[in-house]
PDB file of C-alpha atoms in Angstrom:
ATOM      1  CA  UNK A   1      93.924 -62.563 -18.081  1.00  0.00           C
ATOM      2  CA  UNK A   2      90.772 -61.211 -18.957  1.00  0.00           C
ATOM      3  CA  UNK A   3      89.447 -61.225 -22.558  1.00  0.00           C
ATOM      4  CA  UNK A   4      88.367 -57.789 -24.434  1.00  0.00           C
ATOM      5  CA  UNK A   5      85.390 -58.555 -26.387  1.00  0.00           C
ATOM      6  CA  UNK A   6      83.930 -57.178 -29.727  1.00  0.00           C
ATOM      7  CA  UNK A   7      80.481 -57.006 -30.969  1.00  0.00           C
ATOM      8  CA  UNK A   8      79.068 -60.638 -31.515  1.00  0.00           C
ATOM      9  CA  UNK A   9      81.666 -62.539 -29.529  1.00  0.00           C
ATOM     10  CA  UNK A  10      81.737 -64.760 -27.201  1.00  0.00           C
ATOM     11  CA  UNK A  11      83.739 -67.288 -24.935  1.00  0.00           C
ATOM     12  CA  UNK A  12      83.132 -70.309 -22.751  1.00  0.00           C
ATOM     13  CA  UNK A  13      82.970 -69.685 -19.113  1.00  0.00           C
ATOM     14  CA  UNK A  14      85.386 -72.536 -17.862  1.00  0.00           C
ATOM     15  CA  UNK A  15      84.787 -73.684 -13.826  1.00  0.00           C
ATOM     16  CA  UNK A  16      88.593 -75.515 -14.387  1.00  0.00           C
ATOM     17  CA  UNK A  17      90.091 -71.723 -14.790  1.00  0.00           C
ATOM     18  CA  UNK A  18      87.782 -69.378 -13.258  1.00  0.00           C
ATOM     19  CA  UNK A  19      85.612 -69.835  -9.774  1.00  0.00           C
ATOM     20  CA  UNK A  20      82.280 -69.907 -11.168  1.00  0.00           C
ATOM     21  CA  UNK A  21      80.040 -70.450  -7.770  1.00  0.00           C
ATOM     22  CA  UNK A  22      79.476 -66.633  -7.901  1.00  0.00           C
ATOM     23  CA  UNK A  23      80.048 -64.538 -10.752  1.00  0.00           C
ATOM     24  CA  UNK A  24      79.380 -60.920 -11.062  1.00  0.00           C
ATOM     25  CA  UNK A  25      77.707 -59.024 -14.217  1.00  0.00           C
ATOM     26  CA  UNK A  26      79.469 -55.361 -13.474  1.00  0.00           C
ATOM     27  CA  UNK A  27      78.189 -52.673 -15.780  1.00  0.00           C
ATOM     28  CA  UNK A  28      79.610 -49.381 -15.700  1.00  0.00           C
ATOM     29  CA  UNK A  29      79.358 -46.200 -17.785  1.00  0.00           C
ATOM     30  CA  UNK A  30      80.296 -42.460 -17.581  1.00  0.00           C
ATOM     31  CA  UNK A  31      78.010 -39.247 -18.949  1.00  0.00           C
ATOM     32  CA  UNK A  32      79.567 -37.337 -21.567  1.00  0.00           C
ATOM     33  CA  UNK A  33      79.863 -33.603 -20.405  1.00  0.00           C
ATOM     34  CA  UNK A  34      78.316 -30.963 -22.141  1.00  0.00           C
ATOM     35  CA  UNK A  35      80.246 -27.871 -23.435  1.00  0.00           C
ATOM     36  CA  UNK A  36      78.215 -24.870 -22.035  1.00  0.00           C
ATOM     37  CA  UNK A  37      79.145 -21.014 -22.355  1.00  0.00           C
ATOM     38  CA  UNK A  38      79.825 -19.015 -19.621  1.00  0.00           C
ATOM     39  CA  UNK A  39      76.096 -17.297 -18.953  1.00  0.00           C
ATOM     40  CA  UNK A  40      74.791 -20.973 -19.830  1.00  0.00           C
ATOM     41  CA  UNK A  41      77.184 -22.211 -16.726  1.00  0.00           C
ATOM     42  CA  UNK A  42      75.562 -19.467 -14.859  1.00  0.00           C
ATOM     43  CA  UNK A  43      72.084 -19.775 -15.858  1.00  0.00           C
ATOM     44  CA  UNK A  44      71.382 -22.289 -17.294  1.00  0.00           C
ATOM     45  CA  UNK A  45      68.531 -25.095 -15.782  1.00  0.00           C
ATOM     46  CA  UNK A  46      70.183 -27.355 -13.880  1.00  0.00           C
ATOM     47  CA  UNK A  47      70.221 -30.513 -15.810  1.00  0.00           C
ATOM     48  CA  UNK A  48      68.471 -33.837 -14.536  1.00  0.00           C
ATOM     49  CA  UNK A  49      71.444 -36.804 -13.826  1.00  0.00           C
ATOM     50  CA  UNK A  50      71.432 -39.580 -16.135  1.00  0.00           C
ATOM     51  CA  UNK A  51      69.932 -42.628 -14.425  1.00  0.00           C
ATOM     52  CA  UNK A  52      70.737 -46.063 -16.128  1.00  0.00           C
ATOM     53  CA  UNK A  53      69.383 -49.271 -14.751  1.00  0.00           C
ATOM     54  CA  UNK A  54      70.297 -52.662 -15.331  1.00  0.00           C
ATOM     55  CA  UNK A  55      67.854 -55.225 -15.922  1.00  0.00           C
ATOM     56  CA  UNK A  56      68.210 -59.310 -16.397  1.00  0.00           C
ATOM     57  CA  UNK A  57      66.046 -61.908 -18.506  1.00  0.00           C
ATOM     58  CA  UNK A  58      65.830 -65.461 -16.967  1.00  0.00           C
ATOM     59  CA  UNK A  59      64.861 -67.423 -20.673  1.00  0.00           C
ATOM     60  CA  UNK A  60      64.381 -71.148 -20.929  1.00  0.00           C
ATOM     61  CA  UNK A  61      65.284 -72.885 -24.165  1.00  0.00           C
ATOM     62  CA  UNK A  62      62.773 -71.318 -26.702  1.00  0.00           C
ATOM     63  CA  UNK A  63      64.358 -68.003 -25.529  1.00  0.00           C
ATOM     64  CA  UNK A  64      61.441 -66.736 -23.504  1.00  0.00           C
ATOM     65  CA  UNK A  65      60.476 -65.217 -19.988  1.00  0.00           C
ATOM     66  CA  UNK A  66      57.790 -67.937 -18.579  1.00  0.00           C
ATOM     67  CA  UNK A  67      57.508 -66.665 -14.618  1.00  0.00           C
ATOM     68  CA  UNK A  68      55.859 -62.624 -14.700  1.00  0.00           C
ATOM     69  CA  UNK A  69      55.411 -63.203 -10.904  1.00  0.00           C
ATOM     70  CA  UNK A  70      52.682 -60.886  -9.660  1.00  0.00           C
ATOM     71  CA  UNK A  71      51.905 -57.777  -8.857  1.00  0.00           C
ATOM     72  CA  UNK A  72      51.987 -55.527  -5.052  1.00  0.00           C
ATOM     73  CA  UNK A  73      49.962 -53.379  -3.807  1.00  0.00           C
ATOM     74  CA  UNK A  74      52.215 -50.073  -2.421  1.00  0.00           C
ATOM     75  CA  UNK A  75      49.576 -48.133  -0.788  1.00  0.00           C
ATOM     76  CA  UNK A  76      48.147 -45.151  -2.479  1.00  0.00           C
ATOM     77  CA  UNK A  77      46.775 -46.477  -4.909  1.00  0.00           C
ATOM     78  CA  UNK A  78      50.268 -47.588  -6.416  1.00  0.00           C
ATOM     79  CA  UNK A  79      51.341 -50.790  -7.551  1.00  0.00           C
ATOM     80  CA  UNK A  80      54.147 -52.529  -9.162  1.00  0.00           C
ATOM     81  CA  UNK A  81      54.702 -55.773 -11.536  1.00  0.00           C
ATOM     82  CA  UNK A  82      57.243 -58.306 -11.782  1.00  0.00           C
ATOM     83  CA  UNK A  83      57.646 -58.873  -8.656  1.00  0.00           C
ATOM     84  CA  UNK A  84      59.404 -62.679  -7.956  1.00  0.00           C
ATOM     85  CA  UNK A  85      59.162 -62.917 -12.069  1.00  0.00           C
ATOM     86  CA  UNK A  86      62.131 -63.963 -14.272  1.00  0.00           C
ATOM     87  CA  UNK A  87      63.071 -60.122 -14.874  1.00  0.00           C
ATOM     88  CA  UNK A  88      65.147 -58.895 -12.347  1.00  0.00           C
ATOM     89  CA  UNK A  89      65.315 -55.267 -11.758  1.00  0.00           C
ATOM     90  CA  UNK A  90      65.265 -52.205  -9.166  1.00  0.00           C
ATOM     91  CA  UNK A  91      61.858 -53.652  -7.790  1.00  0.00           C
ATOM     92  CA  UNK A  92      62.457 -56.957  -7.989  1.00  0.00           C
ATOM     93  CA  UNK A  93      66.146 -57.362  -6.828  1.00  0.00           C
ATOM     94  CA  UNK A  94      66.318 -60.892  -6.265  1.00  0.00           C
ATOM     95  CA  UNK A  95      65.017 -63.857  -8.541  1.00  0.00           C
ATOM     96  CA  UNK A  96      63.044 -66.840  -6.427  1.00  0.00           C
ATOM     97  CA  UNK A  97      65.410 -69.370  -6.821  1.00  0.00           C
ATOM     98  CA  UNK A  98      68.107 -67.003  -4.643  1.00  0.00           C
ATOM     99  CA  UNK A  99      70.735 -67.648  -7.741  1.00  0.00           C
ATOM    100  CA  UNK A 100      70.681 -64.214  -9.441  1.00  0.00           C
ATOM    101  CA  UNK A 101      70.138 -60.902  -7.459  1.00  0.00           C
ATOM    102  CA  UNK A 102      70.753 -57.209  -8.600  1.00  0.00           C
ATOM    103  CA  UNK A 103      73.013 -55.179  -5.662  1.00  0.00           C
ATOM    104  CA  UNK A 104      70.654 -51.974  -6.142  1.00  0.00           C
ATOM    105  CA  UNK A 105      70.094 -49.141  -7.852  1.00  0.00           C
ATOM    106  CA  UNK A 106      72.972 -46.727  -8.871  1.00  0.00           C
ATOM    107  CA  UNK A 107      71.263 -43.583  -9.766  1.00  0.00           C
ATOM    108  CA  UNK A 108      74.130 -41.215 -11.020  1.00  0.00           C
ATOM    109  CA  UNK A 109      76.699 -43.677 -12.391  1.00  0.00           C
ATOM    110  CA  UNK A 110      80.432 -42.392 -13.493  1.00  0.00           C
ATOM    111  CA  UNK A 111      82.187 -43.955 -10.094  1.00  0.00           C
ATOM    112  CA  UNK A 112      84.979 -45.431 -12.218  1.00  0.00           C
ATOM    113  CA  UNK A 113      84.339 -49.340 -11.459  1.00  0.00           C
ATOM    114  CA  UNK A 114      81.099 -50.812 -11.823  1.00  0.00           C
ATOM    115  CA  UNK A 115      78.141 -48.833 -11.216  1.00  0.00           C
ATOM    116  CA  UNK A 116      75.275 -51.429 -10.876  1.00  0.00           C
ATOM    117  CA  UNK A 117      75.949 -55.179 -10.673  1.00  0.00           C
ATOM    118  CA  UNK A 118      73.359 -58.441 -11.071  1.00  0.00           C
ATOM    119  CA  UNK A 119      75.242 -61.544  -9.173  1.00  0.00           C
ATOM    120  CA  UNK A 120      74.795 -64.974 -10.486  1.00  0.00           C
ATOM    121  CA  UNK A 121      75.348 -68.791  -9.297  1.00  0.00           C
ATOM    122  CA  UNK A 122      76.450 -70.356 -12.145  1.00  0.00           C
ATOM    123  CA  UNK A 123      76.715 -73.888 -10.748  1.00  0.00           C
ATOM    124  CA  UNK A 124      73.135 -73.775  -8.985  1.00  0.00           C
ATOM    125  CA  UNK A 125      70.543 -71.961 -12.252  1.00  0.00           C
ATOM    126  CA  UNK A 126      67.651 -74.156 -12.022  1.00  0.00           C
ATOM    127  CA  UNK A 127      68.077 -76.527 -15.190  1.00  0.00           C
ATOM    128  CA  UNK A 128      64.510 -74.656 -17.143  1.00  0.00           C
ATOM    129  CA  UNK A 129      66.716 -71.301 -17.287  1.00  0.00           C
ATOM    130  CA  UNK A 130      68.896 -71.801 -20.869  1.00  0.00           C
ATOM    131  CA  UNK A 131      70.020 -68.026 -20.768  1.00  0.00           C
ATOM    132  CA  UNK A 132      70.082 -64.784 -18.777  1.00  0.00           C
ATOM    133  CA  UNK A 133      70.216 -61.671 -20.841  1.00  0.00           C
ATOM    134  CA  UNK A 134      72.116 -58.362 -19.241  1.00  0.00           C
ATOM    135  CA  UNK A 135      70.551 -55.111 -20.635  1.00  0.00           C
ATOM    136  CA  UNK A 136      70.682 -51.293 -19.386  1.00  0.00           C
ATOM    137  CA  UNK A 137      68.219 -48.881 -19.603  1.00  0.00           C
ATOM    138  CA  UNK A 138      68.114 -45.147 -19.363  1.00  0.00           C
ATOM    139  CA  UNK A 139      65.201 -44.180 -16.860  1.00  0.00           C
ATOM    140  CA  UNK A 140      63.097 -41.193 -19.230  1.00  0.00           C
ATOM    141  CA  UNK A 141      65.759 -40.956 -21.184  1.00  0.00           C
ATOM    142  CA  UNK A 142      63.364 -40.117 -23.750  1.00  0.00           C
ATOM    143  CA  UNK A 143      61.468 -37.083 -21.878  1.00  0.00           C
ATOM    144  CA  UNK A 144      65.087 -35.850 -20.701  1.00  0.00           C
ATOM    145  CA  UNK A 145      66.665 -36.301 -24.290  1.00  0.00           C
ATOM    146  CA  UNK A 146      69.388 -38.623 -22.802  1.00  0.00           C
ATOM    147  CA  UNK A 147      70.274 -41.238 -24.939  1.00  0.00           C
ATOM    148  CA  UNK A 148      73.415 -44.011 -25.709  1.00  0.00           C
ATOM    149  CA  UNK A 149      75.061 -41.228 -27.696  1.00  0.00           C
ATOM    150  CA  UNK A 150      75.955 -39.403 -24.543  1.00  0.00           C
ATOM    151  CA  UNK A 151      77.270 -42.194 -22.639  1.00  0.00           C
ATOM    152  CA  UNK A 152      81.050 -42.876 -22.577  1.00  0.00           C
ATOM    153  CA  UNK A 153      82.606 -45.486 -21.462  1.00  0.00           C
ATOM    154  CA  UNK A 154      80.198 -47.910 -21.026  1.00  0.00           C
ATOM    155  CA  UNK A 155      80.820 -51.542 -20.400  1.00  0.00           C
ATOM    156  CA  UNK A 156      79.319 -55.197 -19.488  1.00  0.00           C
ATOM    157  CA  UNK A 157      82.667 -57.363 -17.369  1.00  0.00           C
ATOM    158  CA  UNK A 158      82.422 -60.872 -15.746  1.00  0.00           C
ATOM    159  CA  UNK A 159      84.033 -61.164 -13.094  1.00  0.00           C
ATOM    160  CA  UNK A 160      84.570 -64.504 -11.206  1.00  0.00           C
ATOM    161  CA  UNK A 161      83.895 -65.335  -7.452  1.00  0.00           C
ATOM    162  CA  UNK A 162      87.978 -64.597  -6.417  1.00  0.00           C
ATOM    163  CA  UNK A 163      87.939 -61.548  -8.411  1.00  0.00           C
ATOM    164  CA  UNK A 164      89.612 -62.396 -11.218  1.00  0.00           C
ATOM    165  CA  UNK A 165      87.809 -60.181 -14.597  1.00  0.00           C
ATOM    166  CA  UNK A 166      87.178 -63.266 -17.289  1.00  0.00           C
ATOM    167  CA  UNK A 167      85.977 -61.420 -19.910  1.00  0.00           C
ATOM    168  CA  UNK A 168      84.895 -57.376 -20.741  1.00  0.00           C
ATOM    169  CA  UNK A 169      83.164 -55.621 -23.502  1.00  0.00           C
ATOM    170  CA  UNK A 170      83.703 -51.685 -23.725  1.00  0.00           C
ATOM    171  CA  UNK A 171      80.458 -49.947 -26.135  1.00  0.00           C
ATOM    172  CA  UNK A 172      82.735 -47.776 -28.932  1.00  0.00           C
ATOM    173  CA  UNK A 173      81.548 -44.479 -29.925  1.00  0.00           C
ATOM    174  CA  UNK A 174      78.817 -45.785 -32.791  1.00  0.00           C
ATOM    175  CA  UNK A 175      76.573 -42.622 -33.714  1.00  0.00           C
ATOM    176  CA  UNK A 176      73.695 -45.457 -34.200  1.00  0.00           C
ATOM    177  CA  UNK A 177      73.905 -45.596 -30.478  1.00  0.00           C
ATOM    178  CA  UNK A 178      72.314 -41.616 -30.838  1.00  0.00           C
ATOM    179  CA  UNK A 179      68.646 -41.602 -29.444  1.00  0.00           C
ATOM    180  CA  UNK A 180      68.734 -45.061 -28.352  1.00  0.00           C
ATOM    181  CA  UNK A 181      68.028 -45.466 -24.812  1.00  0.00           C
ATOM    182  CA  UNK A 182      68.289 -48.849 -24.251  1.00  0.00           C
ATOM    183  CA  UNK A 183      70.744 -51.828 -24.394  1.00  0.00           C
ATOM    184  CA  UNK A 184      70.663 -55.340 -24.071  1.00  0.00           C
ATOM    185  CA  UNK A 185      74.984 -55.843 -23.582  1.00  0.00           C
ATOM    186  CA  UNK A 186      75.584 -59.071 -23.484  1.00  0.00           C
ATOM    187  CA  UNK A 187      73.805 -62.759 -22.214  1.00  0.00           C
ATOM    188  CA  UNK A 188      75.671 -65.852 -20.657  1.00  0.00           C
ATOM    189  CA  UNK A 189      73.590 -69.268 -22.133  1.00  0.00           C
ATOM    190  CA  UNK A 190      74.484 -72.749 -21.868  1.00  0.00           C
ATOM    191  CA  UNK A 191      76.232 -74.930 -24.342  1.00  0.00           C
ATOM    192  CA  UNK A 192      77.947 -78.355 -24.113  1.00  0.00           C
ATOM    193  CA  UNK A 193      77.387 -78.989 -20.383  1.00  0.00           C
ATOM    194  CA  UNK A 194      78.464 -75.330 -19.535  1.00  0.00           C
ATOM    195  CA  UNK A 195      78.245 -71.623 -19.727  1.00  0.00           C
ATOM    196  CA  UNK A 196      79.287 -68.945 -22.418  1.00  0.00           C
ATOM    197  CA  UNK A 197      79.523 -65.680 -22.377  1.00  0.00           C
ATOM    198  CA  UNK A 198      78.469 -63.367 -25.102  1.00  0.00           C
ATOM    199  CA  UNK A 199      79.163 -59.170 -26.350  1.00  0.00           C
ATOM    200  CA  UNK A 200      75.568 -58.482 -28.242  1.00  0.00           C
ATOM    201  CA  UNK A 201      75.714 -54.541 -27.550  1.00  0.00           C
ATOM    202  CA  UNK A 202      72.133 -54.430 -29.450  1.00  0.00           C
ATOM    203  CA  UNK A 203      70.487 -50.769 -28.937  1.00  0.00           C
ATOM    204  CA  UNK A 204      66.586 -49.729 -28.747  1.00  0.00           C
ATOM    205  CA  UNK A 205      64.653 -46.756 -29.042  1.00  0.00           C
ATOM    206  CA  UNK A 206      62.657 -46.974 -26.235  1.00  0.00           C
ATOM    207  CA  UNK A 207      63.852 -46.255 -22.590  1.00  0.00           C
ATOM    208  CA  UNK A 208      61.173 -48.937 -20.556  1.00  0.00           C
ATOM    209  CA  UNK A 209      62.730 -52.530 -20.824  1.00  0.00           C
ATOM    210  CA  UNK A 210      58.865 -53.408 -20.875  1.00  0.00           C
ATOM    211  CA  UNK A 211      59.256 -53.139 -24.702  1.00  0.00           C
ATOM    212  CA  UNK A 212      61.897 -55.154 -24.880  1.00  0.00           C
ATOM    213  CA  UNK A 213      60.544 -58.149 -22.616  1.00  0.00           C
ATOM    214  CA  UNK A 214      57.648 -58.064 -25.112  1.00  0.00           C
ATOM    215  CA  UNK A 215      60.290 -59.877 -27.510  1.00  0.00           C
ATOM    216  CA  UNK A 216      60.418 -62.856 -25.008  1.00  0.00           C
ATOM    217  CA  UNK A 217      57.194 -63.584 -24.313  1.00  0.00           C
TER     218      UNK A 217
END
């Protein structure tokens, strides 16, 4: 039976109960609608959709990112960061070691399950990695005025490698989650020999996860 976290908890990942060779990070949220009046309904601009994106941090012991990869040239004079670093993300989907990989980019959200999910091998996390932090943030949220405060539903679950949910924590309806447009939900770390799993549900102002990785460097 799966366990229904609250803010600050946590629980040890057991490999005698659960199948731990593959365990899935699902996060899921749905947008809050707005009340509009009829000749808003009508015309009114078309508002953009919300786009969350979840991000991991691979930390070693002192709690820090120590692989930022390197950066690729796109053409066009575009390029990108972070790419085989310890931050997983929409443009860098999969971490060098093959044990933790993000499924892809859910632009919309609100499908009723899990809208974006980071898998993770438990059992094979090189031995330098001490903790892999889960966060969510909402792509110019800040330009768009989208922020926490209009997301319902949200959630972090782990769910083992048979299917079975181990453990969920559901965001409640906190106005200090208004104009915050980031998230850092929750963080599985070692401990005794194992894994735990912990409910953090810490918000931030700022809507690039850049800012927060700057705490882990």
């Amino acid at each position: 039976m799966a366990i229904n976290l609250q803010k600050g908890q946590s629980i040890n990942l057991d490999k005698n109960v659960n199948d731990l060779s593959q365990v899935t990070i699902g996060l899921g949220w749905k947008i809050r609608s707005k009340k509009k009046g009829f000749f808003g309904k009508m015309f009114g601009p078309e508002e953009p959709e919300f786009d969350l994106d979840a991000v991991a941090f691979m930390l070693d012991a002192n709690d820090k990112v120590v692989n930022f990869g390197h950066e690729k040239d796109l053409g066009g004079g575009r390029r990108i960061g972070l790419v085989d670093s310890d931050v997983i993300f929409f443009n860098n989907l999969r971490h060098p070691s093959g044990t933790v990989w993000h499924t892809g980019d859910e632009l919309t959200g609100g499908t009723g399950g899990d809208d974006e999910r980071i898998i993770v091998r438990l059992d094979q996390i090189p031995p330098q990695y001490n903790k892999i932090l889960f966060l969510v943030t909402i792509y110019q949220g800040r330009s768009r005025n989208q922020h926490f405060g209009l997301v319902d539903g949200a959630f972090i679950r782990a769910v083992d490698n048979k299917g079975a949910e181990i453990a969920r924590y559901s965001l409640s309806d906190d106005s200090s989650y208004d104009n915050q447009c980031s998230m850092v939900f929750g963080e599985v770390y070692r401990k005794d020999g194992g894994w735990k799993f912990r409910a953090t549900g810490n918000a931030y102002y700022s809507d690039s996860f850049v800012e927060i990785l700057k705490s882990y460097v």
